[in-house]
């Protein structure tokens, strides 16, 4: 009997293995049907230089929005953002393990900008997608170059497409993007000021069927093996998914840096990293110290998922 997982819609940069498993029939082979649920409120988010703190918006306006209305049982997003969403959820959703995709993000400036180093971003307002991966990534990258009180931000569109075009339209002096818009930015002559990669996690409500989740993990692992065997074969996902945007449609596979496409076997969240991230987020008032570390992860589901693969973390 086929089991269904309702899953919030994903993008290649954050979950290429899920898309590959879906399109190549790997979920079906495991007796799982993954139904993608789209339609978040994130498309309506615009650049707004008057919104200068994530406290002015909801952590669940984009990722997690379909989970909160019980239209989807599972979603994934950046690990930092999911710490906060786990605190803010109204349906008891918790993290259940790390996703297979390692996302890449970059801080970019428009062509001709006088900014060429991270130090020059001191007191420059950077457009960020609050509660999304490159919001946190940008802050962590800048902390090595700029005092905390000189890191200035404002709200920018959740999607990298919106942020890139907002930058090129002159609405922002700097912003963050993920693939394929890092490649788009490079081709357009934008400055890449800082770049790094980051983990994401899966989040689910207690309605998740464990047998279905085990099959989901096995299918994702097979997709990871296929991608790592020939990354070039799967680069087209980054173009196809955004082909309605002319700047992406103009790209070819040869334009991409394959080192930015990284996928790993599904894993648990190591306890030491969980603690360090929790402490860092408290230091920025991104999560309440009254929300205990033990509330971030559903350990039973996390263990069940990786035990289906015989994979556990080293921690």
mmCIF file of C-alpha atoms in Angstrom:
data_model
loop_
_atom_site.group_PDB
_atom_site.id
_atom_site.type_symbol
_atom_site.label_atom_id
_atom_site.label_comp_id
_atom_site.label_asym_id
_atom_site.label_seq_id
_atom_site.Cartn_x
_atom_site.Cartn_y
_atom_site.Cartn_z
ATOM 1 C CA UNK A 1 0.000 0.000 0.000
ATOM 2 C CA UNK A 2 1.380 3.364 -1.054
ATOM 3 C CA UNK A 3 1.783 5.901 1.742
ATOM 4 C CA UNK A 4 1.597 9.648 1.097
ATOM 5 C CA UNK A 5 3.735 12.434 2.537
ATOM 6 C CA UNK A 6 2.460 15.939 1.931
ATOM 7 C CA UNK A 7 5.582 18.066 1.527
ATOM 8 C CA UNK A 8 5.939 21.805 1.176
ATOM 9 C CA UNK A 9 7.266 22.696 -2.263
ATOM 10 C CA UNK A 10 11.054 22.700 -2.587
ATOM 11 C CA UNK A 11 13.684 24.280 -4.822
ATOM 12 C CA UNK A 12 16.796 22.685 -6.323
ATOM 13 C CA UNK A 13 19.212 24.646 -4.117
ATOM 14 C CA UNK A 14 17.598 23.305 -0.951
ATOM 15 C CA UNK A 15 16.496 19.825 -1.914
ATOM 16 C CA UNK A 16 17.761 18.568 -5.231
ATOM 17 C CA UNK A 17 17.710 14.930 -4.005
ATOM 18 C CA UNK A 18 13.984 15.135 -3.194
ATOM 19 C CA UNK A 19 13.234 16.406 -6.700
ATOM 20 C CA UNK A 20 15.426 13.736 -8.292
ATOM 21 C CA UNK A 21 13.833 10.999 -6.173
ATOM 22 C CA UNK A 22 10.409 12.233 -7.233
ATOM 23 C CA UNK A 23 11.121 12.514 -10.967
ATOM 24 C CA UNK A 24 13.095 9.276 -11.226
ATOM 25 C CA UNK A 25 10.520 7.150 -9.435
ATOM 26 C CA UNK A 26 12.607 6.414 -6.336
ATOM 27 C CA UNK A 27 9.804 7.307 -3.936
ATOM 28 C CA UNK A 28 7.452 5.059 -5.864
ATOM 29 C CA UNK A 29 9.965 2.214 -5.584
ATOM 30 C CA UNK A 30 9.794 2.608 -1.790
ATOM 31 C CA UNK A 31 6.000 2.643 -1.736
ATOM 32 C CA UNK A 32 5.840 6.365 -0.948
ATOM 33 C CA UNK A 33 3.962 9.105 -2.765
ATOM 34 C CA UNK A 34 5.323 12.607 -2.082
ATOM 35 C CA UNK A 35 2.706 15.247 -2.794
ATOM 36 C CA UNK A 36 4.196 18.737 -3.117
ATOM 37 C CA UNK A 37 2.068 21.489 -1.601
ATOM 38 C CA UNK A 38 2.837 24.953 -2.975
ATOM 39 C CA UNK A 39 1.343 28.362 -2.422
ATOM 40 C CA UNK A 40 3.229 30.000 0.445
ATOM 41 C CA UNK A 41 2.788 33.651 1.257
ATOM 42 C CA UNK A 42 6.435 34.373 0.517
ATOM 43 C CA UNK A 43 5.826 35.614 -3.031
ATOM 44 C CA UNK A 44 4.230 38.775 -1.667
ATOM 45 C CA UNK A 45 7.304 39.795 0.347
ATOM 46 C CA UNK A 46 8.953 42.850 -1.191
ATOM 47 C CA UNK A 47 12.051 44.860 -0.440
ATOM 48 C CA UNK A 48 11.235 47.191 2.426
ATOM 49 C CA UNK A 49 14.064 49.295 3.843
ATOM 50 C CA UNK A 50 11.809 50.338 6.731
ATOM 51 C CA UNK A 51 11.705 46.769 8.063
ATOM 52 C CA UNK A 52 15.109 46.419 9.682
ATOM 53 C CA UNK A 53 14.604 43.528 12.099
ATOM 54 C CA UNK A 54 13.218 40.003 11.778
ATOM 55 C CA UNK A 55 11.135 40.759 14.864
ATOM 56 C CA UNK A 56 8.918 42.875 12.592
ATOM 57 C CA UNK A 57 7.788 39.833 10.547
ATOM 58 C CA UNK A 58 6.730 36.231 11.163
ATOM 59 C CA UNK A 59 9.140 33.298 10.965
ATOM 60 C CA UNK A 60 6.333 31.259 9.385
ATOM 61 C CA UNK A 61 5.342 33.555 6.529
ATOM 62 C CA UNK A 62 7.229 31.409 3.992
ATOM 63 C CA UNK A 63 8.680 28.060 5.034
ATOM 64 C CA UNK A 64 6.328 26.323 7.444
ATOM 65 C CA UNK A 65 3.240 28.228 6.344
ATOM 66 C CA UNK A 66 1.571 25.133 4.828
ATOM 67 C CA UNK A 67 2.583 23.049 7.820
ATOM 68 C CA UNK A 68 0.918 25.528 10.160
ATOM 69 C CA UNK A 69 -2.368 25.210 8.258
ATOM 70 C CA UNK A 70 -1.966 21.396 8.205
ATOM 71 C CA UNK A 71 -1.876 21.313 4.414
ATOM 72 C CA UNK A 72 1.563 19.714 4.565
ATOM 73 C CA UNK A 73 2.969 17.319 7.124
ATOM 74 C CA UNK A 74 6.626 17.996 6.345
ATOM 75 C CA UNK A 75 8.959 20.693 5.044
ATOM 76 C CA UNK A 76 12.608 21.602 5.024
ATOM 77 C CA UNK A 77 14.460 24.887 5.327
ATOM 78 C CA UNK A 78 17.711 26.225 6.741
ATOM 79 C CA UNK A 79 18.689 24.842 10.113
ATOM 80 C CA UNK A 80 18.813 28.240 11.855
ATOM 81 C CA UNK A 81 15.372 29.267 10.636
ATOM 82 C CA UNK A 82 13.916 25.952 11.704
ATOM 83 C CA UNK A 83 15.131 26.508 15.251
ATOM 84 C CA UNK A 84 12.974 29.628 15.349
ATOM 85 C CA UNK A 85 10.022 28.029 13.551
ATOM 86 C CA UNK A 86 10.105 25.179 16.065
ATOM 87 C CA UNK A 87 9.744 27.805 18.771
ATOM 88 C CA UNK A 88 6.972 29.686 16.948
ATOM 89 C CA UNK A 89 4.895 26.774 15.614
ATOM 90 C CA UNK A 90 1.288 26.454 16.603
ATOM 91 C CA UNK A 91 0.993 22.817 15.532
ATOM 92 C CA UNK A 92 3.900 21.273 17.432
ATOM 93 C CA UNK A 93 6.146 20.740 14.396
ATOM 94 C CA UNK A 94 9.736 19.793 15.235
ATOM 95 C CA UNK A 95 12.980 19.122 13.423
ATOM 96 C CA UNK A 96 13.527 15.474 12.523
ATOM 97 C CA UNK A 97 17.011 15.455 10.999
ATOM 98 C CA UNK A 98 19.257 17.135 8.500
ATOM 99 C CA UNK A 99 18.260 17.336 4.873
ATOM 100 C CA UNK A 100 20.495 15.931 2.164
ATOM 101 C CA UNK A 101 21.213 19.205 0.345
ATOM 102 C CA UNK A 102 24.001 21.535 1.410
ATOM 103 C CA UNK A 103 22.946 24.979 0.200
ATOM 104 C CA UNK A 104 25.334 27.665 -1.017
ATOM 105 C CA UNK A 105 24.729 31.356 -0.460
ATOM 106 C CA UNK A 106 26.577 34.537 -1.375
ATOM 107 C CA UNK A 107 26.511 38.213 -0.498
ATOM 108 C CA UNK A 108 26.525 40.165 -3.749
ATOM 109 C CA UNK A 109 26.709 43.804 -4.844
ATOM 110 C CA UNK A 110 25.695 45.260 -8.222
ATOM 111 C CA UNK A 111 28.120 45.758 -11.111
ATOM 112 C CA UNK A 112 30.266 48.829 -10.603
ATOM 113 C CA UNK A 113 29.817 48.924 -6.828
ATOM 114 C CA UNK A 114 32.704 50.433 -4.863
ATOM 115 C CA UNK A 115 32.279 47.621 -2.316
ATOM 116 C CA UNK A 116 34.801 44.871 -2.938
ATOM 117 C CA UNK A 117 35.476 43.466 0.551
ATOM 118 C CA UNK A 118 33.267 42.382 3.483
ATOM 119 C CA UNK A 119 34.778 45.131 5.678
ATOM 120 C CA UNK A 120 33.191 47.727 3.398
ATOM 121 C CA UNK A 121 29.733 46.431 4.292
ATOM 122 C CA UNK A 122 29.970 48.059 7.723
ATOM 123 C CA UNK A 123 26.851 50.234 8.190
ATOM 124 C CA UNK A 124 25.662 49.338 4.654
ATOM 125 C CA UNK A 125 22.056 48.096 4.648
ATOM 126 C CA UNK A 126 21.976 44.565 3.257
ATOM 127 C CA UNK A 127 18.684 43.166 1.990
ATOM 128 C CA UNK A 128 18.036 39.796 3.646
ATOM 129 C CA UNK A 129 15.228 37.215 3.546
ATOM 130 C CA UNK A 130 14.464 37.194 7.253
ATOM 131 C CA UNK A 131 14.273 33.709 8.829
ATOM 132 C CA UNK A 132 15.655 32.094 5.678
ATOM 133 C CA UNK A 133 19.095 30.570 5.205
ATOM 134 C CA UNK A 134 21.067 33.457 3.774
ATOM 135 C CA UNK A 135 19.697 35.805 6.450
ATOM 136 C CA UNK A 136 21.654 33.877 9.068
ATOM 137 C CA UNK A 137 24.517 32.975 6.740
ATOM 138 C CA UNK A 138 25.165 36.629 5.904
ATOM 139 C CA UNK A 139 25.368 37.572 9.569
ATOM 140 C CA UNK A 140 27.730 34.708 10.341
ATOM 141 C CA UNK A 141 29.987 35.596 7.404
ATOM 142 C CA UNK A 142 30.064 39.295 8.304
ATOM 143 C CA UNK A 143 30.815 38.717 11.984
ATOM 144 C CA UNK A 144 34.389 37.904 11.007
ATOM 145 C CA UNK A 145 34.853 41.325 9.423
ATOM 146 C CA UNK A 146 32.366 43.783 10.936
ATOM 147 C CA UNK A 147 31.365 44.562 14.558
ATOM 148 C CA UNK A 148 27.858 43.343 15.344
ATOM 149 C CA UNK A 149 26.482 46.852 15.808
ATOM 150 C CA UNK A 150 27.653 47.767 12.288
ATOM 151 C CA UNK A 151 25.770 44.927 10.573
ATOM 152 C CA UNK A 152 22.688 46.640 9.134
ATOM 153 C CA UNK A 153 19.876 44.783 7.387
ATOM 154 C CA UNK A 154 16.433 45.264 5.871
ATOM 155 C CA UNK A 155 13.726 42.988 4.547
ATOM 156 C CA UNK A 156 14.198 41.650 1.041
ATOM 157 C CA UNK A 157 12.133 39.131 -0.954
ATOM 158 C CA UNK A 158 12.241 35.548 0.314
ATOM 159 C CA UNK A 159 13.204 34.118 -3.073
ATOM 160 C CA UNK A 160 16.679 34.723 -4.538
ATOM 161 C CA UNK A 161 15.045 35.776 -7.805
ATOM 162 C CA UNK A 162 13.315 38.701 -6.140
ATOM 163 C CA UNK A 163 16.444 39.738 -4.266
ATOM 164 C CA UNK A 164 18.635 39.614 -7.376
ATOM 165 C CA UNK A 165 16.259 41.734 -9.413
ATOM 166 C CA UNK A 166 15.753 44.126 -6.496
ATOM 167 C CA UNK A 167 19.526 44.617 -6.385
ATOM 168 C CA UNK A 168 19.782 45.141 -10.128
ATOM 169 C CA UNK A 169 16.862 47.608 -10.040
ATOM 170 C CA UNK A 170 18.738 49.772 -7.562
ATOM 171 C CA UNK A 171 16.522 49.053 -4.551
ATOM 172 C CA UNK A 172 19.390 47.460 -2.610
ATOM 173 C CA UNK A 173 23.113 48.123 -2.245
ATOM 174 C CA UNK A 174 23.828 44.512 -1.304
ATOM 175 C CA UNK A 175 21.865 41.303 -0.845
ATOM 176 C CA UNK A 176 22.171 37.531 -0.725
ATOM 177 C CA UNK A 177 21.414 34.886 -3.338
ATOM 178 C CA UNK A 178 21.578 31.120 -3.778
ATOM 179 C CA UNK A 179 21.930 29.071 -6.949
ATOM 180 C CA UNK A 180 21.161 29.575 -9.770
ATOM 181 C CA UNK A 181 21.329 33.283 -8.946
ATOM 182 C CA UNK A 182 24.946 33.156 -7.761
ATOM 183 C CA UNK A 183 25.822 32.047 -11.280
ATOM 184 C CA UNK A 184 23.465 34.656 -12.774
ATOM 185 C CA UNK A 185 25.118 37.358 -10.651
ATOM 186 C CA UNK A 186 28.606 36.302 -11.712
ATOM 187 C CA UNK A 187 27.666 36.426 -15.394
ATOM 188 C CA UNK A 188 26.084 39.863 -14.931
ATOM 189 C CA UNK A 189 29.287 41.272 -13.420
ATOM 190 C CA UNK A 190 28.076 41.517 -9.831
ATOM 191 C CA UNK A 191 30.636 41.446 -7.050
ATOM 192 C CA UNK A 192 30.681 38.270 -4.944
ATOM 193 C CA UNK A 193 31.705 39.645 -1.541
ATOM 194 C CA UNK A 194 31.423 36.502 0.576
ATOM 195 C CA UNK A 195 30.234 32.970 -0.059
ATOM 196 C CA UNK A 196 29.668 29.871 2.050
ATOM 197 C CA UNK A 197 27.527 26.785 2.490
ATOM 198 C CA UNK A 198 25.059 25.735 5.153
ATOM 199 C CA UNK A 199 22.929 22.858 6.422
ATOM 200 C CA UNK A 200 19.173 22.575 6.399
ATOM 201 C CA UNK A 201 16.835 20.367 8.379
ATOM 202 C CA UNK A 202 13.550 18.590 7.858
ATOM 203 C CA UNK A 203 10.592 19.542 10.035
ATOM 204 C CA UNK A 204 7.412 17.511 10.534
ATOM 205 C CA UNK A 205 4.246 17.450 12.578
ATOM 206 C CA UNK A 206 3.271 14.446 14.675
ATOM 207 C CA UNK A 207 1.034 13.291 11.805
ATOM 208 C CA UNK A 208 4.082 12.035 9.892
ATOM 209 C CA UNK A 209 3.887 8.291 9.235
ATOM 210 C CA UNK A 210 7.151 6.683 10.317
ATOM 211 C CA UNK A 211 7.014 3.890 7.752
ATOM 212 C CA UNK A 212 6.524 6.453 4.992
ATOM 213 C CA UNK A 213 9.368 8.571 6.388
ATOM 214 C CA UNK A 214 11.732 5.598 6.380
ATOM 215 C CA UNK A 215 10.900 4.982 2.717
ATOM 216 C CA UNK A 216 11.368 8.708 2.016
ATOM 217 C CA UNK A 217 14.868 8.591 3.519
ATOM 218 C CA UNK A 218 15.856 5.492 1.555
ATOM 219 C CA UNK A 219 14.734 7.095 -1.712
ATOM 220 C CA UNK A 220 16.604 10.325 -0.929
ATOM 221 C CA UNK A 221 19.777 8.337 -0.216
ATOM 222 C CA UNK A 222 19.522 6.687 -3.645
ATOM 223 C CA UNK A 223 19.083 10.111 -5.234
ATOM 224 C CA UNK A 224 22.168 11.403 -3.412
ATOM 225 C CA UNK A 225 24.193 8.517 -4.836
ATOM 226 C CA UNK A 226 23.007 9.300 -8.358
ATOM 227 C CA UNK A 227 23.743 13.011 -8.070
ATOM 228 C CA UNK A 228 27.226 12.512 -6.625
ATOM 229 C CA UNK A 229 28.023 10.017 -9.387
ATOM 230 C CA UNK A 230 27.384 12.652 -12.053
ATOM 231 C CA UNK A 231 26.564 16.158 -10.825
ATOM 232 C CA UNK A 232 26.681 17.614 -14.306
ATOM 233 C CA UNK A 233 23.701 15.475 -15.316
ATOM 234 C CA UNK A 234 21.517 17.186 -12.709
ATOM 235 C CA UNK A 235 22.540 20.828 -13.132
ATOM 236 C CA UNK A 236 19.618 21.347 -15.511
ATOM 237 C CA UNK A 237 17.272 21.325 -12.505
ATOM 238 C CA UNK A 238 18.636 24.724 -11.496
ATOM 239 C CA UNK A 239 17.818 26.107 -14.949
ATOM 240 C CA UNK A 240 14.526 24.308 -15.568
ATOM 241 C CA UNK A 241 13.005 25.326 -12.231
ATOM 242 C CA UNK A 242 13.504 29.029 -13.012
ATOM 243 C CA UNK A 243 13.227 28.971 -16.808
ATOM 244 C CA UNK A 244 10.448 31.591 -16.753
ATOM 245 C CA UNK A 245 13.092 34.114 -15.653
ATOM 246 C CA UNK A 246 15.076 35.132 -18.786
ATOM 247 C CA UNK A 247 18.345 35.621 -16.887
ATOM 248 C CA UNK A 248 18.239 31.984 -15.761
ATOM 249 C CA UNK A 249 16.925 30.640 -19.060
ATOM 250 C CA UNK A 250 20.029 32.099 -20.715
ATOM 251 C CA UNK A 251 22.351 29.945 -18.588
ATOM 252 C CA UNK A 252 23.929 26.703 -19.749
ATOM 253 C CA UNK A 253 25.196 23.800 -17.704
ATOM 254 C CA UNK A 254 28.768 24.938 -18.415
ATOM 255 C CA UNK A 255 28.137 28.212 -16.574
ATOM 256 C CA UNK A 256 27.819 26.471 -13.199
ATOM 257 C CA UNK A 257 30.514 25.752 -10.641
ATOM 258 C CA UNK A 258 29.797 22.131 -9.760
ATOM 259 C CA UNK A 259 31.505 22.498 -6.377
ATOM 260 C CA UNK A 260 28.433 24.488 -5.269
ATOM 261 C CA UNK A 261 26.255 21.416 -5.764
ATOM 262 C CA UNK A 262 26.751 19.363 -2.613
ATOM 263 C CA UNK A 263 24.488 16.586 -1.351
ATOM 264 C CA UNK A 264 25.061 14.200 1.539
ATOM 265 C CA UNK A 265 23.443 11.140 3.061
ATOM 266 C CA UNK A 266 20.597 11.992 5.462
ATOM 267 C CA UNK A 267 21.974 12.541 8.970
ATOM 268 C CA UNK A 268 21.015 13.338 12.513
ATOM 269 C CA UNK A 269 21.859 16.774 13.913
ATOM 270 C CA UNK A 270 25.011 16.352 16.023
ATOM 271 C CA UNK A 271 24.387 17.382 19.619
ATOM 272 C CA UNK A 272 27.479 19.589 19.784
ATOM 273 C CA UNK A 273 26.405 21.542 16.680
ATOM 274 C CA UNK A 274 22.843 21.768 17.972
ATOM 275 C CA UNK A 275 24.142 23.372 21.161
ATOM 276 C CA UNK A 276 26.494 25.814 19.412
ATOM 277 C CA UNK A 277 23.809 26.975 17.008
ATOM 278 C CA UNK A 278 21.313 27.353 19.839
ATOM 279 C CA UNK A 279 23.772 29.458 21.830
ATOM 280 C CA UNK A 280 24.579 31.628 18.817
ATOM 281 C CA UNK A 281 20.913 32.294 18.084
ATOM 282 C CA UNK A 282 20.281 33.248 21.716
ATOM 283 C CA UNK A 283 23.206 35.661 21.526
ATOM 284 C CA UNK A 284 21.437 37.457 18.668
ATOM 285 C CA UNK A 285 17.980 37.271 20.310
ATOM 286 C CA UNK A 286 16.847 35.100 17.412
ATOM 287 C CA UNK A 287 15.362 32.510 19.745
ATOM 288 C CA UNK A 288 14.229 32.734 23.347
ATOM 289 C CA UNK A 289 16.462 31.322 26.064
ATOM 290 C CA UNK A 290 13.219 30.152 27.683
ATOM 291 C CA UNK A 291 12.711 27.749 24.775
ATOM 292 C CA UNK A 292 14.790 24.768 25.788
ATOM 293 C CA UNK A 293 17.235 22.953 23.564
ATOM 294 C CA UNK A 294 15.312 19.728 24.165
ATOM 295 C CA UNK A 295 12.291 21.197 22.348
ATOM 296 C CA UNK A 296 14.064 21.678 19.021
ATOM 297 C CA UNK A 297 14.152 18.092 17.761
ATOM 298 C CA UNK A 298 11.815 15.103 17.815
ATOM 299 C CA UNK A 299 14.540 12.644 18.722
ATOM 300 C CA UNK A 300 12.397 9.540 18.209
ATOM 301 C CA UNK A 301 11.553 10.458 14.624
ATOM 302 C CA UNK A 302 15.108 11.590 13.904
ATOM 303 C CA UNK A 303 16.550 8.303 15.120
ATOM 304 C CA UNK A 304 13.896 6.282 13.333
ATOM 305 C CA UNK A 305 14.695 7.962 10.027
ATOM 306 C CA UNK A 306 18.405 7.280 10.078
ATOM 307 C CA UNK A 307 18.082 3.835 11.603
ATOM 308 C CA UNK A 308 16.154 2.902 8.472
ATOM 309 C CA UNK A 309 19.424 3.604 6.654
ATOM 310 C CA UNK A 310 21.822 2.319 9.277
ATOM 311 C CA UNK A 311 23.279 5.826 9.487
ATOM 312 C CA UNK A 312 23.932 7.750 12.703
ATOM 313 C CA UNK A 313 26.021 10.836 13.439
ATOM 314 C CA UNK A 314 29.439 10.559 15.059
ATOM 315 C CA UNK A 315 28.349 12.773 17.946
#
